Short mmCIF file of C-alpha atoms in Angstrom, two decimals:
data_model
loop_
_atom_site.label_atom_id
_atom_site.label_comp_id
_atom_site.label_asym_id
_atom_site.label_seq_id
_atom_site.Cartn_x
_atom_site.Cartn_y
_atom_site.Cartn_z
CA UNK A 44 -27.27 0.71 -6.60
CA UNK A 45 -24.13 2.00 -5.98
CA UNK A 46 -22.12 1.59 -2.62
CA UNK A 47 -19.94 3.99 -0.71
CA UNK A 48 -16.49 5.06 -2.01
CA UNK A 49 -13.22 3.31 -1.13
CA UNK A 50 -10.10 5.07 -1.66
CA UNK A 51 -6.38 3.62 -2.38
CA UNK A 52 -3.17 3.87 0.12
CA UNK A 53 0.35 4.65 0.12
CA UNK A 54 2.58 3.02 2.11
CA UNK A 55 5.09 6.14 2.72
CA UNK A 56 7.79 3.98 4.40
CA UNK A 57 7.70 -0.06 5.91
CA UNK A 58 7.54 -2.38 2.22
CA UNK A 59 9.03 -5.35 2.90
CA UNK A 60 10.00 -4.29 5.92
CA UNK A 61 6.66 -4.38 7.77
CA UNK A 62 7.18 -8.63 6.92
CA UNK A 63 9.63 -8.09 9.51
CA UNK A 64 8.48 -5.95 11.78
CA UNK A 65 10.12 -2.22 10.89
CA UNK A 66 8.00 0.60 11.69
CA UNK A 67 5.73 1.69 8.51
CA UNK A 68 3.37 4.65 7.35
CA UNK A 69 0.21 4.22 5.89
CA UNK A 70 -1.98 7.01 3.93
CA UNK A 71 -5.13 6.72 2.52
CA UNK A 72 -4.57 8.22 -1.26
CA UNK A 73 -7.89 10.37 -2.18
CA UNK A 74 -6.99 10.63 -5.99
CA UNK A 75 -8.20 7.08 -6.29
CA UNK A 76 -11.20 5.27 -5.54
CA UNK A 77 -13.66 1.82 -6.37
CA UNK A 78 -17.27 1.20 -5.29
CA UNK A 79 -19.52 -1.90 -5.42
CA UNK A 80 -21.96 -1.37 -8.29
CA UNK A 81 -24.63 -3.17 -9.67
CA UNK A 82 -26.09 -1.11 -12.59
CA UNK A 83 -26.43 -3.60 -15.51
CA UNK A 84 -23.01 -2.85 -16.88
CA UNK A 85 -22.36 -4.76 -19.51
CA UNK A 86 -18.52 -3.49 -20.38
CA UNK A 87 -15.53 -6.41 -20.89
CA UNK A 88 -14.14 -4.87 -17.14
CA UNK A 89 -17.57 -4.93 -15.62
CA UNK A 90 -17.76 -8.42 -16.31
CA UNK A 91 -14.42 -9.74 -15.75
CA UNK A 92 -15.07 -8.13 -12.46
CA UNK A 93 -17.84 -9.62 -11.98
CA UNK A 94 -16.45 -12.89 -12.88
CA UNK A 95 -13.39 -12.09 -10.48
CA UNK A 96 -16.01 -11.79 -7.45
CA UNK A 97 -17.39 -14.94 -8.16
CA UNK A 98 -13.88 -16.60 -7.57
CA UNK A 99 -13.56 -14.33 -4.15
CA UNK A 100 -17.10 -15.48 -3.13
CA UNK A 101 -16.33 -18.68 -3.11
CA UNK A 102 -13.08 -18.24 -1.30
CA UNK A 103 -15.18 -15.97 1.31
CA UNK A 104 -17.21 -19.16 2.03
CA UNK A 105 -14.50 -21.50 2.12
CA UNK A 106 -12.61 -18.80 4.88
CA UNK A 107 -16.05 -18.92 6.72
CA UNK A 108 -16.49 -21.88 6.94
CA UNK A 109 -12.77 -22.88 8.17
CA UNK A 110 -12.39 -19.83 10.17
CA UNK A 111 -16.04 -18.87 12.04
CA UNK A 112 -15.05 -17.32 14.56
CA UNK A 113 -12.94 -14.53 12.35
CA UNK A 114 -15.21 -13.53 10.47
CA UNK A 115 -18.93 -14.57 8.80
CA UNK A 116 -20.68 -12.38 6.15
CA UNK A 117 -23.97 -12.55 4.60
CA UNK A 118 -23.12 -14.94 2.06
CA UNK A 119 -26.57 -15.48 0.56
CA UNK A 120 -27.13 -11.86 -0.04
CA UNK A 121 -23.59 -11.56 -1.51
CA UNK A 122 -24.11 -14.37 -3.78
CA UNK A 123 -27.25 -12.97 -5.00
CA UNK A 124 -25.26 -9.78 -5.80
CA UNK A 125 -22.96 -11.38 -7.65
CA UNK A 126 -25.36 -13.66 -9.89
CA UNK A 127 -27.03 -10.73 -10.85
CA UNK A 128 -24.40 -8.77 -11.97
CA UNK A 129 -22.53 -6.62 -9.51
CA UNK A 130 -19.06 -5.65 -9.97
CA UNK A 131 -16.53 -3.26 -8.42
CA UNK A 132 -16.13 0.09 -10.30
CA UNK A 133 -12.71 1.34 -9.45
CA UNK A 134 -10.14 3.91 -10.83
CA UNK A 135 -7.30 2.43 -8.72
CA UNK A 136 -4.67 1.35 -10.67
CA UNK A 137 -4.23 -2.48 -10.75
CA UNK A 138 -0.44 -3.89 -10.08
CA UNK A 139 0.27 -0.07 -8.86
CA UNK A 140 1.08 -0.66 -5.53
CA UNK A 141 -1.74 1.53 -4.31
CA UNK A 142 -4.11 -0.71 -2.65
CA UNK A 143 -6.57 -1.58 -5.66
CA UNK A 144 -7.69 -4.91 -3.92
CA UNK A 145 -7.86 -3.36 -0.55
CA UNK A 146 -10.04 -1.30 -1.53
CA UNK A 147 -12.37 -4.19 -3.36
CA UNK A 148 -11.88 -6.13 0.79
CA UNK A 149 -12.75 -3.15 2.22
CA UNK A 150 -16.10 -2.82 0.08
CA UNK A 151 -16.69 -6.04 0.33
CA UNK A 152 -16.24 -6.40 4.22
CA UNK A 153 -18.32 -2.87 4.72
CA UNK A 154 -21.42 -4.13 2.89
CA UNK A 155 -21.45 -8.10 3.73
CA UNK A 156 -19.36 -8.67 6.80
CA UNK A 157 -21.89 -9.70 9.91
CA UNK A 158 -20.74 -8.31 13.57
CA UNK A 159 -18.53 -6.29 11.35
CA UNK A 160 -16.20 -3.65 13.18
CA UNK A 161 -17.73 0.29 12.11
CA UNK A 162 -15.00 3.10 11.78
CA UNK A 163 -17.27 4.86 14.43
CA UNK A 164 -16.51 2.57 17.49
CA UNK A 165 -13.67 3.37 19.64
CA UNK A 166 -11.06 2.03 17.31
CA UNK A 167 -8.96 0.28 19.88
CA UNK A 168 -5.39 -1.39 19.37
CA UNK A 169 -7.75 -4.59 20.04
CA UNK A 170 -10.20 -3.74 17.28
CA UNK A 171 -7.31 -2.68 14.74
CA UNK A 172 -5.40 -6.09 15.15
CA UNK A 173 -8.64 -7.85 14.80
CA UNK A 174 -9.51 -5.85 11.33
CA UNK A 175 -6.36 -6.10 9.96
CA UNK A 176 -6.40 -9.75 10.87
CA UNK A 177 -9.71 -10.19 8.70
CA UNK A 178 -8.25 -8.15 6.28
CA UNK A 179 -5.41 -10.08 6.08
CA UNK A 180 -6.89 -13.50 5.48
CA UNK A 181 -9.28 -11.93 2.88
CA UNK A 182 -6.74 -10.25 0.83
CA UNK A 183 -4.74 -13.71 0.90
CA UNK A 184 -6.92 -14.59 -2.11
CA UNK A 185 -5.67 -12.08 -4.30
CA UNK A 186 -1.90 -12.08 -3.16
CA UNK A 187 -1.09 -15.42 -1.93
CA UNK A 188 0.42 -13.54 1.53
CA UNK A 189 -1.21 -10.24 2.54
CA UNK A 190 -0.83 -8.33 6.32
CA UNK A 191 -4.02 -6.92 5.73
CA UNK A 192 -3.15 -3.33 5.70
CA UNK A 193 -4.24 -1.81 2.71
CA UNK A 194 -7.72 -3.10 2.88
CA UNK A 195 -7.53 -1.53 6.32
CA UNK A 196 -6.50 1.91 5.60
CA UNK A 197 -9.13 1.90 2.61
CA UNK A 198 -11.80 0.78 5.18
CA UNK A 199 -10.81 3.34 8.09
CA UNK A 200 -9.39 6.32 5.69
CA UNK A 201 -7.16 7.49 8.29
CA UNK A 202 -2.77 7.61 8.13
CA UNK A 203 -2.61 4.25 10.49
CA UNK A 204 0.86 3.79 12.04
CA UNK A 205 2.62 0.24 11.82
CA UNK A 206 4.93 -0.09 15.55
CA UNK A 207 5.34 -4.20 14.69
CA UNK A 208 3.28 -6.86 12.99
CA UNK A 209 1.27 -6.57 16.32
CA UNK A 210 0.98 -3.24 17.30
CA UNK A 211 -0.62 -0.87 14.97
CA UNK A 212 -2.61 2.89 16.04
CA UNK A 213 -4.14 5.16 14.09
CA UNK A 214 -2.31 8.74 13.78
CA UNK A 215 -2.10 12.08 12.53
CA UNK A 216 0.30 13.24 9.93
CA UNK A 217 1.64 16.90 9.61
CA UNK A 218 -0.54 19.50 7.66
CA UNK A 219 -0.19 19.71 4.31
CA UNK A 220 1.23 22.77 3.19
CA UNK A 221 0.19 23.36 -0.75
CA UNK A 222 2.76 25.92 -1.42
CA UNK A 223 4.74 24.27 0.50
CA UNK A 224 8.36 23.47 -2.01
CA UNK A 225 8.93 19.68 -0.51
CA UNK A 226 6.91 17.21 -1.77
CA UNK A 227 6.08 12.63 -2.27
CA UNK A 228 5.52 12.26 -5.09
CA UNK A 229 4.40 9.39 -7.53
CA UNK A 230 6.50 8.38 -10.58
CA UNK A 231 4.40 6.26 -12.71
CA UNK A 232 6.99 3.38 -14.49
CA UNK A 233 4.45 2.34 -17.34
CA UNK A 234 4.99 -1.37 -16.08
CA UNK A 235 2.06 -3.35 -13.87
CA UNK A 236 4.06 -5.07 -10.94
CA UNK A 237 2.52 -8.30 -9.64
CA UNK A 238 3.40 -8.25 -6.03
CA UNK A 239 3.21 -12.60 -5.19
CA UNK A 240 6.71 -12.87 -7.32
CA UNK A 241 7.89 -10.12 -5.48
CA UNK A 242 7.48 -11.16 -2.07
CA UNK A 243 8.67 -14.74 -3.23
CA UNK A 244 12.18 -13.12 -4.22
CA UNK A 245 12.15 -11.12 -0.44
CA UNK A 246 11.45 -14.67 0.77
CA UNK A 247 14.00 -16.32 -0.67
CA UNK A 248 16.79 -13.44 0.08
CA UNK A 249 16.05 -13.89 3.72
CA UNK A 250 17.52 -17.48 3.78
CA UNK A 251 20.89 -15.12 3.44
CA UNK A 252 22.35 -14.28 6.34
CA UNK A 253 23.90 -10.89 4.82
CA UNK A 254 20.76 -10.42 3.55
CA UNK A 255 18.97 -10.61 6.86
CA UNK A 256 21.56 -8.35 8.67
CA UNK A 257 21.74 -5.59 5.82
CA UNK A 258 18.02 -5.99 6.40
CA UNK A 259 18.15 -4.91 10.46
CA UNK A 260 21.12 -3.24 10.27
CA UNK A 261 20.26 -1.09 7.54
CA UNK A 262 16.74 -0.92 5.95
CA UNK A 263 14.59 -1.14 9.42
CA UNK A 264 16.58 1.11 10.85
CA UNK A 265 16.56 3.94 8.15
CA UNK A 266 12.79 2.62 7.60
CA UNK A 267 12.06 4.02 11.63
CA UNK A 268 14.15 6.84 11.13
CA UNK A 269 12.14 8.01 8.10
CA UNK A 270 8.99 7.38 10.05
CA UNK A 271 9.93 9.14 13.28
CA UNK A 272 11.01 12.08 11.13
CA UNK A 273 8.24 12.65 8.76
CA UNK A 274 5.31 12.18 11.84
CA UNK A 275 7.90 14.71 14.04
CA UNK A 276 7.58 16.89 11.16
CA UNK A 277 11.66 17.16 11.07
CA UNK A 278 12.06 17.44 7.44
CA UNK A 279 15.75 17.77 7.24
CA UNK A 280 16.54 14.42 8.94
CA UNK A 281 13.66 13.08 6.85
CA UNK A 282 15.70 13.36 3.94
CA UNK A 283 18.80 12.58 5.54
CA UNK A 284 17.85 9.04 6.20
CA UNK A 285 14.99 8.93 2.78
CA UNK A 286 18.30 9.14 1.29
CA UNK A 287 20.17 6.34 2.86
CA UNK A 288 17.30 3.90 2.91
CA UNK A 289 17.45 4.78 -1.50
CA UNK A 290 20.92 3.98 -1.68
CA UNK A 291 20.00 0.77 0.61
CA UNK A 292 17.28 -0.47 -1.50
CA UNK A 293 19.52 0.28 -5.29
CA UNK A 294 21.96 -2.04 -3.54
CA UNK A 295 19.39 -4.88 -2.21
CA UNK A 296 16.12 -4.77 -4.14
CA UNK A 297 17.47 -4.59 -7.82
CA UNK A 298 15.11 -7.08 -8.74
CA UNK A 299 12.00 -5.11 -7.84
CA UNK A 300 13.29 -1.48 -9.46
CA UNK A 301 12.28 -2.14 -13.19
CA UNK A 302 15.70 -2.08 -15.13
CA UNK A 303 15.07 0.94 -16.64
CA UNK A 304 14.29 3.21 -13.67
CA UNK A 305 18.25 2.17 -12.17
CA UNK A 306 20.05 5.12 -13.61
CA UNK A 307 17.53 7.61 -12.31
CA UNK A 308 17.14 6.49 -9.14
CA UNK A 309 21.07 6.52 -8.98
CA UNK A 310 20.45 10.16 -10.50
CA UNK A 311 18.86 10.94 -7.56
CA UNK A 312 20.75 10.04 -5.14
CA UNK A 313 24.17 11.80 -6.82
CA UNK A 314 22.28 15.08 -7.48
CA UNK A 315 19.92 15.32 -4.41
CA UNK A 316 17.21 16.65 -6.34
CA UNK A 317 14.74 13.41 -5.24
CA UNK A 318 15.28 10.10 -3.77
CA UNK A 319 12.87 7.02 -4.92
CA UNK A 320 11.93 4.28 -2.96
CA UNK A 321 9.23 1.46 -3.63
CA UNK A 322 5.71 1.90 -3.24
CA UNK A 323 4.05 -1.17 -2.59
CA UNK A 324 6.00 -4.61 -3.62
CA UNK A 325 7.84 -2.78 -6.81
CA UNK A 326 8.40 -4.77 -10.27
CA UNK A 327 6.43 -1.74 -11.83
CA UNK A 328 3.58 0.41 -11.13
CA UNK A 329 4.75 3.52 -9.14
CA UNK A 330 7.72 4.20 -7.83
CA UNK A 331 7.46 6.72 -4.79
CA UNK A 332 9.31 9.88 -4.84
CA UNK A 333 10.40 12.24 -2.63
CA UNK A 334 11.88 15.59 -3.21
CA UNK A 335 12.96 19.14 -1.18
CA UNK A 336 12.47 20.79 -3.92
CA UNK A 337 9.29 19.76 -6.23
CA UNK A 338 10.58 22.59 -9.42
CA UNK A 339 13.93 21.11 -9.39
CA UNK A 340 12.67 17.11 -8.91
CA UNK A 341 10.22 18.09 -12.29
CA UNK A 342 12.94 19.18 -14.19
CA UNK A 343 15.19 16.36 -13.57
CA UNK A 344 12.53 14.25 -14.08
CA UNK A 345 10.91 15.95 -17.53
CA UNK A 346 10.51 13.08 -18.91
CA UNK A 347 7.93 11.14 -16.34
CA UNK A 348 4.58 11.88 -15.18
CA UNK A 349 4.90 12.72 -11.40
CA UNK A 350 1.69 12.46 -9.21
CA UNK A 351 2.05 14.29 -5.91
CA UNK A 352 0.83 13.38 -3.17
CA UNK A 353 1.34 15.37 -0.18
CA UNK A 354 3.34 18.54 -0.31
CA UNK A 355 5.05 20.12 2.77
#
């Protein structure tokens, strides 16, 4: 048995933000994917997966149980699953910032979830706040905090735009063009992040005052630039302000750029070849990248392995 294919997200622009309420950009990332599986696998991941689902079951029950009228699943079935062996197979990157339990809620919600909202239903505003609500509790158990996003782009597959914690729409992003010079791009730092520190250092900044107005005055507001651009398709401003929000997060986040990466990202910004931001909660994983000029943004960057993801 083998269930249908989840794939992993990017958040293009809105980390940390999104907490409080910037605009954000959401894309479901093809390259990687994870699927329920219950094949006898004996391996040391299929079984520490296994194991891991155990723990979520019983968290699933608890939720259930405190929350009916959110969300009920077929917890006998999913149980049974479990005991005999199932586990999620998934290439997604763990600590990567690119959704790998979203993907495991998503699975989980698709195959177990009673009532559950289909991605063929009129997907209204409604439906979306509801899902991501779900999603949101679920996820809890593997982050401590989680706005259920990821888990709801791997579910849905489609580039879902954030407008505030509670107003979200599903959209259409420009065309890729694959010849195209501009480019996102991933820049893997070697280093798993675990995103519940993180967020508890964001947490704690915003008892600063400066800290909350370089947040509004600055980062949300180059955050919705950045968004507005890249869905206008108005690439020049898009770097403009991908630029300022880089120099606004070397200055604010140092804690979640891994020490290493703070001369290149610096690099960046002084040469124009590529700005970085975070993808995801930072600490490690990827870092996101994104360049005018993909030739030029390998070259300065020989010494990494760059992913892209969207070229235009």
């Amino acid at each position: 048995m083998k269930g249908p294919l989840f794939y992993s997200k990017i958040l293009l622009f809105g980390e940390y933000g999104i907490i409080k309420d910037s605009k954000g950009l959401s894309i479901p990332y093809n390259f990687y994917n994870g699927a329920l599986k219950s094949d006898g696998n004996s391996s040391d991941d299929a079984i520490k997966s296994n194991q891991n689902l155990g723990r979520f079951v019983s968290y699933l029950g608890k939720l259930q149980s405190e929350q009916p009228e959110l969300v009920t699943f077929d917890l006998a079935a999913l149980q049974n699953d479990v005991a005999s062996g199932m586990y999620f197979d998934s290439s997604i990157p763990q600590g990567y910032g690119v959704g790998s339990s979203g993907a495991l809620v998503a699975a989980i919600y698709d195959k177990y979830a009673q009532n559950k909202i289909t991605v063929l239903e009129n997907l209204t505003r409604e439906k979306l706040l509801q899902l991501k609500t779900i999603f949101g509790q679920m996820e809890s158990f593997f982050h401590g905090k989680s706005s259920g996003l990821d888990p709801l782009n791997s579910y849905l597959s489609i580039p879902i735009l954030i407008n505030s914690q509670d107003n979200i729409e599903a959209t259409g992003i420009p065309t890729q063009s694959l010849n195209g010079k501009g480019a996102v791009f991933l820049l893997d730092s070697g280093i798993v992040g675990e995103t519940a520190p993180m967020v508890n250092i964001f947490m704690e900044n915003l008892k600063d005052q400066g800290f909350r107005t370089m947040l509004k005055t600055q980062f949300i507001k180059h955050t919705d630039a950045c968004v507005e651009n890249f869905l206008g398709g108005d690439m020049k401003s898009l770097f403009e302000n991908t630029k300022k929000l880089s120099k606004v997060v070397l200055s604010n986040f140092k804690p979640m750029i891994p020490e290493q990466f703070h001369g290149i990202w610096q690099k960046g910004i002084d040469t124009n070849d590529y700005y970085l931001k975070l993808c995801g909660s930072g600490g490690g994983g990827y870092i996101l990248g994104f360049t005018e000029d993909l030739e030029k943004a390998k070259l300065s960057l020989k010494d990494y392995k760059l992913e892209v993801v969207y070229q235009f």
